[in-house]
mmCIF file of C-alpha atoms in Angstrom:
data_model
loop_
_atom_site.group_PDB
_atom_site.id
_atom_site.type_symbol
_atom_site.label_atom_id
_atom_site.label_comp_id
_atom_site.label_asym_id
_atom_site.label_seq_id
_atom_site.Cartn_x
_atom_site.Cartn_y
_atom_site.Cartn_z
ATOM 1 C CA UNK A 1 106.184 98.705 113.046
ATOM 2 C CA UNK A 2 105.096 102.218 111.986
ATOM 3 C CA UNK A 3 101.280 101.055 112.004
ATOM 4 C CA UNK A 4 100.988 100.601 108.194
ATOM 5 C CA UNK A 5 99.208 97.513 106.709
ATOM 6 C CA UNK A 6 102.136 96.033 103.998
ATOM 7 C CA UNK A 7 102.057 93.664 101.125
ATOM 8 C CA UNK A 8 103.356 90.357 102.205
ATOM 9 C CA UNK A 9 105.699 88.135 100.020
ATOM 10 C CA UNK A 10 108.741 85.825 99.629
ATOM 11 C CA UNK A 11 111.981 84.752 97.274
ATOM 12 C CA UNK A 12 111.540 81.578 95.529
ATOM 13 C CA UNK A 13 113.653 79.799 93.070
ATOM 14 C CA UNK A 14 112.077 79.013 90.087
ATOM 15 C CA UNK A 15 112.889 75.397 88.377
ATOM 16 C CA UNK A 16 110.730 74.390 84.523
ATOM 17 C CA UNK A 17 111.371 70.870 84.300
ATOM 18 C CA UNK A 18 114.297 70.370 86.615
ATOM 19 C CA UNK A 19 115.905 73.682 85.099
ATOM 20 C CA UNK A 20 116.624 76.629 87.343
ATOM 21 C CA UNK A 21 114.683 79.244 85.967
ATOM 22 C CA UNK A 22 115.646 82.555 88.326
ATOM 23 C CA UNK A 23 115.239 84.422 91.504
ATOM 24 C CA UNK A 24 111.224 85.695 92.036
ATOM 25 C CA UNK A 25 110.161 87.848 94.364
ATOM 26 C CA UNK A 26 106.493 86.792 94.921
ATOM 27 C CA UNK A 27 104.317 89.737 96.733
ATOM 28 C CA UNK A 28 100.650 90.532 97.655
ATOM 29 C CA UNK A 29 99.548 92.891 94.680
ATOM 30 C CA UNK A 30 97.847 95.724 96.410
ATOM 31 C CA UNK A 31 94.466 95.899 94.747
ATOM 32 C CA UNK A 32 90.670 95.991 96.313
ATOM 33 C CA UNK A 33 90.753 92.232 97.390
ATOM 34 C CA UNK A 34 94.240 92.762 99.287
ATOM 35 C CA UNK A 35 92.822 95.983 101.340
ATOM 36 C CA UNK A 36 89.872 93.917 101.841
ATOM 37 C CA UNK A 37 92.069 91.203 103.536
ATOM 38 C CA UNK A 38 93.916 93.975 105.393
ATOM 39 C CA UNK A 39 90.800 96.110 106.649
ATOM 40 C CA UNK A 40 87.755 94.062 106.298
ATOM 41 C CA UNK A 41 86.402 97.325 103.743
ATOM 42 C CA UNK A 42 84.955 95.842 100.324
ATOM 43 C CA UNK A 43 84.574 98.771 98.071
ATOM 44 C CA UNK A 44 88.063 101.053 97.278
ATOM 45 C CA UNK A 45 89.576 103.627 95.220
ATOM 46 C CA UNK A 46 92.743 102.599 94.832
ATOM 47 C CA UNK A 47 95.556 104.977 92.483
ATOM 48 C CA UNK A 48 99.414 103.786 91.532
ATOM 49 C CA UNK A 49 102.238 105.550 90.264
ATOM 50 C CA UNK A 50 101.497 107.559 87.239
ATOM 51 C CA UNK A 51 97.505 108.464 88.627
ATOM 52 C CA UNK A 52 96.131 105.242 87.124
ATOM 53 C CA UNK A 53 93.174 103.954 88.611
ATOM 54 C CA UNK A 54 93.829 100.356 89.518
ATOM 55 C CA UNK A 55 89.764 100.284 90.711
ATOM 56 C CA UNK A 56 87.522 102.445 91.401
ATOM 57 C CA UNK A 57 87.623 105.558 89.539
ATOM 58 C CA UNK A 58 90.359 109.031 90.194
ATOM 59 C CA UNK A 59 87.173 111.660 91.468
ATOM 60 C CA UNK A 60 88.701 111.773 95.200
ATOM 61 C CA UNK A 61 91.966 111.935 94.155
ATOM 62 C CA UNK A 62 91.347 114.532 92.068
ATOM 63 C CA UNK A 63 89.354 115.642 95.052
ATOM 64 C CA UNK A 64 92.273 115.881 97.386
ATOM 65 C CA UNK A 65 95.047 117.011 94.666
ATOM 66 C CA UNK A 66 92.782 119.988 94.029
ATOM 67 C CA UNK A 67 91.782 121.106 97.701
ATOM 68 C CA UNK A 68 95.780 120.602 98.686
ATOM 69 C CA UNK A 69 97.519 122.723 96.031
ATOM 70 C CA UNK A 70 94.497 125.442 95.627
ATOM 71 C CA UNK A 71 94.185 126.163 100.125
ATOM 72 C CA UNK A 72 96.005 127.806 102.177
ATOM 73 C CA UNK A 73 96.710 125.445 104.928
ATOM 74 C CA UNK A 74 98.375 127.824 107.566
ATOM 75 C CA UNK A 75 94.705 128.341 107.810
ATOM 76 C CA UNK A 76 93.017 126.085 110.663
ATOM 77 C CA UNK A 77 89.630 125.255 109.040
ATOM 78 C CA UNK A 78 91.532 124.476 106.178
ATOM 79 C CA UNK A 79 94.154 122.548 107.687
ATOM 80 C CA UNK A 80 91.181 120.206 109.475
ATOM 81 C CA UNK A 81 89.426 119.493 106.131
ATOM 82 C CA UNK A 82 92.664 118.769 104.765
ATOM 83 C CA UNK A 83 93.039 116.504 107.186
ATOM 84 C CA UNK A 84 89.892 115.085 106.713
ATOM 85 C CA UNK A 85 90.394 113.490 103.458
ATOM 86 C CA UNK A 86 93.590 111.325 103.921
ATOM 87 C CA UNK A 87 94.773 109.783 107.127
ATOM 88 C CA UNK A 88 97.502 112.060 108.497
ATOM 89 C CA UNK A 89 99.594 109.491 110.759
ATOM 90 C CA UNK A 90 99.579 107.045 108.135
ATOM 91 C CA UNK A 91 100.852 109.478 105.201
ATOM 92 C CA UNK A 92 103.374 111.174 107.491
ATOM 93 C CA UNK A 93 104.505 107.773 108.839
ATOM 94 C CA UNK A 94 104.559 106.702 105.178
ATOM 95 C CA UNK A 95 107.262 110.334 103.622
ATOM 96 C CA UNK A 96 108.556 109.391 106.905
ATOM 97 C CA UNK A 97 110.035 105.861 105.937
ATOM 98 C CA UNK A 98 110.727 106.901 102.254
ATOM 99 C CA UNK A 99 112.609 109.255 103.018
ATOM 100 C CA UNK A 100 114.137 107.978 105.883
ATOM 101 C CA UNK A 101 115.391 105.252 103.716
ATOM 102 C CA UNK A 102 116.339 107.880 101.008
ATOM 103 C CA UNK A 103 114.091 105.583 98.291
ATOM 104 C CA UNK A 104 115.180 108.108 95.448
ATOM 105 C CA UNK A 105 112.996 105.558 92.991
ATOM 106 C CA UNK A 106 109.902 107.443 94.566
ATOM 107 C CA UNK A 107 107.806 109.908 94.946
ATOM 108 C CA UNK A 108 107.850 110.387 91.225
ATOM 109 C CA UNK A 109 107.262 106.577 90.609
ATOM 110 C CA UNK A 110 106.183 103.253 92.926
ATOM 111 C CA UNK A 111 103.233 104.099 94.999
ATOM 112 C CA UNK A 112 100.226 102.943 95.655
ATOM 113 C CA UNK A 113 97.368 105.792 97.287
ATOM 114 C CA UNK A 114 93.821 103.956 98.421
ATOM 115 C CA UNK A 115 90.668 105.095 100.404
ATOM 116 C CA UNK A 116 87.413 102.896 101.194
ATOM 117 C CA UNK A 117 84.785 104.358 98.894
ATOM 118 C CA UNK A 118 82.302 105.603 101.901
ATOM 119 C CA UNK A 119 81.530 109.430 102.660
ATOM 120 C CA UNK A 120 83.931 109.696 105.399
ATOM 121 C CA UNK A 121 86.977 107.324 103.343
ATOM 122 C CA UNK A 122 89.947 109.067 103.878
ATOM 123 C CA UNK A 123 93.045 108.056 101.652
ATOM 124 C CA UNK A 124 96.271 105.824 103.145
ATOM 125 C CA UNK A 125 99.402 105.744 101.254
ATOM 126 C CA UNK A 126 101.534 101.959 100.468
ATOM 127 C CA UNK A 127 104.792 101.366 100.011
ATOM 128 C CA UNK A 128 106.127 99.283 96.693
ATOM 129 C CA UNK A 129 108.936 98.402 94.900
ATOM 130 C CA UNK A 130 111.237 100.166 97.466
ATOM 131 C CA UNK A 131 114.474 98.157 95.985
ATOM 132 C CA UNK A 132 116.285 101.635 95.749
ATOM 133 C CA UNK A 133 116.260 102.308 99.293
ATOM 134 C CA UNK A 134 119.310 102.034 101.891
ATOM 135 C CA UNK A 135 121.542 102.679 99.667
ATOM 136 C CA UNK A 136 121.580 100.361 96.713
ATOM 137 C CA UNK A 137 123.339 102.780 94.363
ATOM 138 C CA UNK A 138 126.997 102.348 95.166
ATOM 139 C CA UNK A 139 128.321 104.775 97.157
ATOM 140 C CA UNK A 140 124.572 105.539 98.425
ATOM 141 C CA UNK A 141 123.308 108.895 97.791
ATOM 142 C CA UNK A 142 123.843 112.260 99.153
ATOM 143 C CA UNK A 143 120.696 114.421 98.236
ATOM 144 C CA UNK A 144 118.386 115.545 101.114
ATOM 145 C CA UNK A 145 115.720 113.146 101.179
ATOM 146 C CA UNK A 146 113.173 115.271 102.285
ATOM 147 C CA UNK A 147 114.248 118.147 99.488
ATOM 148 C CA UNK A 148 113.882 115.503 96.672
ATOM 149 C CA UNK A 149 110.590 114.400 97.960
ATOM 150 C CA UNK A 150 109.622 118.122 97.838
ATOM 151 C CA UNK A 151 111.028 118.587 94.173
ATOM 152 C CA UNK A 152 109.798 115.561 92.497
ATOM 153 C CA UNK A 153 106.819 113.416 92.551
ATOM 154 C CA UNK A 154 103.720 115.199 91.235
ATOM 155 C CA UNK A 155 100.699 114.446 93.019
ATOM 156 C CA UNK A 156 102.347 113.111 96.426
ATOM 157 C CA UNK A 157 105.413 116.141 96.301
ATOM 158 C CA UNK A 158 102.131 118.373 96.034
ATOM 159 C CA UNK A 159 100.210 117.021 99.029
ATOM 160 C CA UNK A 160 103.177 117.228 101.367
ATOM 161 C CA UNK A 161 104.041 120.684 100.316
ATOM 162 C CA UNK A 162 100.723 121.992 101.124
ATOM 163 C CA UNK A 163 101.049 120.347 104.543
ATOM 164 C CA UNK A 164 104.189 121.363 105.152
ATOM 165 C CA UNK A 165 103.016 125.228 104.410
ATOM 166 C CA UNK A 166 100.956 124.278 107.778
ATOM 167 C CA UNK A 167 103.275 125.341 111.096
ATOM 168 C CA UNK A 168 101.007 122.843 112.834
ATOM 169 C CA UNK A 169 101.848 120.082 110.049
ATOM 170 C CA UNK A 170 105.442 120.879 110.580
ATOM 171 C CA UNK A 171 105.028 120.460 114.461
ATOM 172 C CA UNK A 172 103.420 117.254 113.718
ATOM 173 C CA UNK A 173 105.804 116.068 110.770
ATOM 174 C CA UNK A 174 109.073 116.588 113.506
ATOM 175 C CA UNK A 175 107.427 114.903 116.659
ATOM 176 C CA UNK A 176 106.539 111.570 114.253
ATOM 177 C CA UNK A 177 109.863 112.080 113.094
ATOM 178 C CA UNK A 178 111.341 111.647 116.685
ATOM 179 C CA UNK A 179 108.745 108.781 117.819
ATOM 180 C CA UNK A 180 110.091 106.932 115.025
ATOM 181 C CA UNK A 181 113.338 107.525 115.069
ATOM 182 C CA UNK A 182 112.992 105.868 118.760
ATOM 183 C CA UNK A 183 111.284 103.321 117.848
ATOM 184 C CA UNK A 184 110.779 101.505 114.656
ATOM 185 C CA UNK A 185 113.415 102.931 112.637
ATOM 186 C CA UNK A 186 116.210 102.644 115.458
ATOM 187 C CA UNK A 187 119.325 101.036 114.030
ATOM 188 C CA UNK A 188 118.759 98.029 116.998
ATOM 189 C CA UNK A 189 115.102 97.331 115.511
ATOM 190 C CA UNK A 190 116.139 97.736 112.080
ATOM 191 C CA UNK A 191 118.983 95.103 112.484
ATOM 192 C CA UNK A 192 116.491 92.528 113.931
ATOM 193 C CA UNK A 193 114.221 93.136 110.910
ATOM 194 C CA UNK A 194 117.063 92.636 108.496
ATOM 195 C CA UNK A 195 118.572 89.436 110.578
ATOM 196 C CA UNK A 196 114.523 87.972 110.684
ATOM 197 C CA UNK A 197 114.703 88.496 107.082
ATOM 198 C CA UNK A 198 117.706 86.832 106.374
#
């Protein structure tokens, strides 16, 4: 609903010769032939938790890690190339959902970061393993989301910090914030999702 492409998957029950076996969670693994599926691109860099290179190789991630922490992005020119090497609505939708859903399992661990390997590829960001969201610690938690994505995570804490150093980034950040809020995150469409689910 927030214009991301997701892994698909399912619960099974597992039975080895008539014995129950466990509870699996089955799900798309979100590698070069998946985005393929997804986008119709062949060719991807694609990075997961920890900056391992699941294909491809790490140069444009490097690439973007380096031109994010060492720019000033109050600066416009800056700001645009910045810009220009991931796709904004989909990484802003994407903090926007993690830490909406307060998934304190993440930033520092379970993500996935790809871009089509082409001149003009700019990188998207996919949620996995988000188990640790809504509340599945007892009692939930009570940290600011947004602070702990801003205080942890390495490479992804780093590239929203330099946008958020950006008052038009900021502008930006709050109005997605809103048309989310009002829309794909409302409690009314959340509780269909959950009840489809079910």
């Amino acid at each position: 609903d927030m214009g991301a492409i997701a892994a698909r998957g399912s619960w099974y029950n597992l039975f080895v010769n008539m014995r129950f076996r466990g509870l699996f969670n089955v799900t798309e693994r979100m590698d070069e032939v998946f985005l393929e599926a997804c986008t119709g691109e062949k060719d991807w860099d694609v990075m997961k938790t920890g900056n391992d290179v699941l294909t491809g190789d790490n140069l444009e991630w490097e690439r973007l890690h380096n031109f994010m922490v060492g720019n000033d992005l109050t600066r416009d020119a800056l700001y645009e190339r910045a810009i220009g090497l991931l796709d904004l609505e989909n990484f802003t939708s994407y903090m926007i959902l993690n830490t909406w859903a307060q998934n304190h399992d993440w930033p520092h661990n379970n993500w996935y970061a790809a871009r089509p390997r082409r001149p003009d590829g700019r990188w998207i960001f996919l949620c996995w393993d988000s188990e640790f969201g809504l509340g599945l610690i007892p009692g939930g938690y009570s940290a600011d989301s947004l602070e702990f994505a801003v205080t942890q995570g390495g490479y992804l804490r780093d590239i929203l910090a330099a946008l958020l150093a950006s008052p038009r980034y900021r502008a930006y950040f709050m109005a997605e914030v809103d048309r989310h809020l009002f829309f794909a995150l409302r409690p009314k469409n959340i509780l269909a999702r959950i009840d489809a689910i079910q």
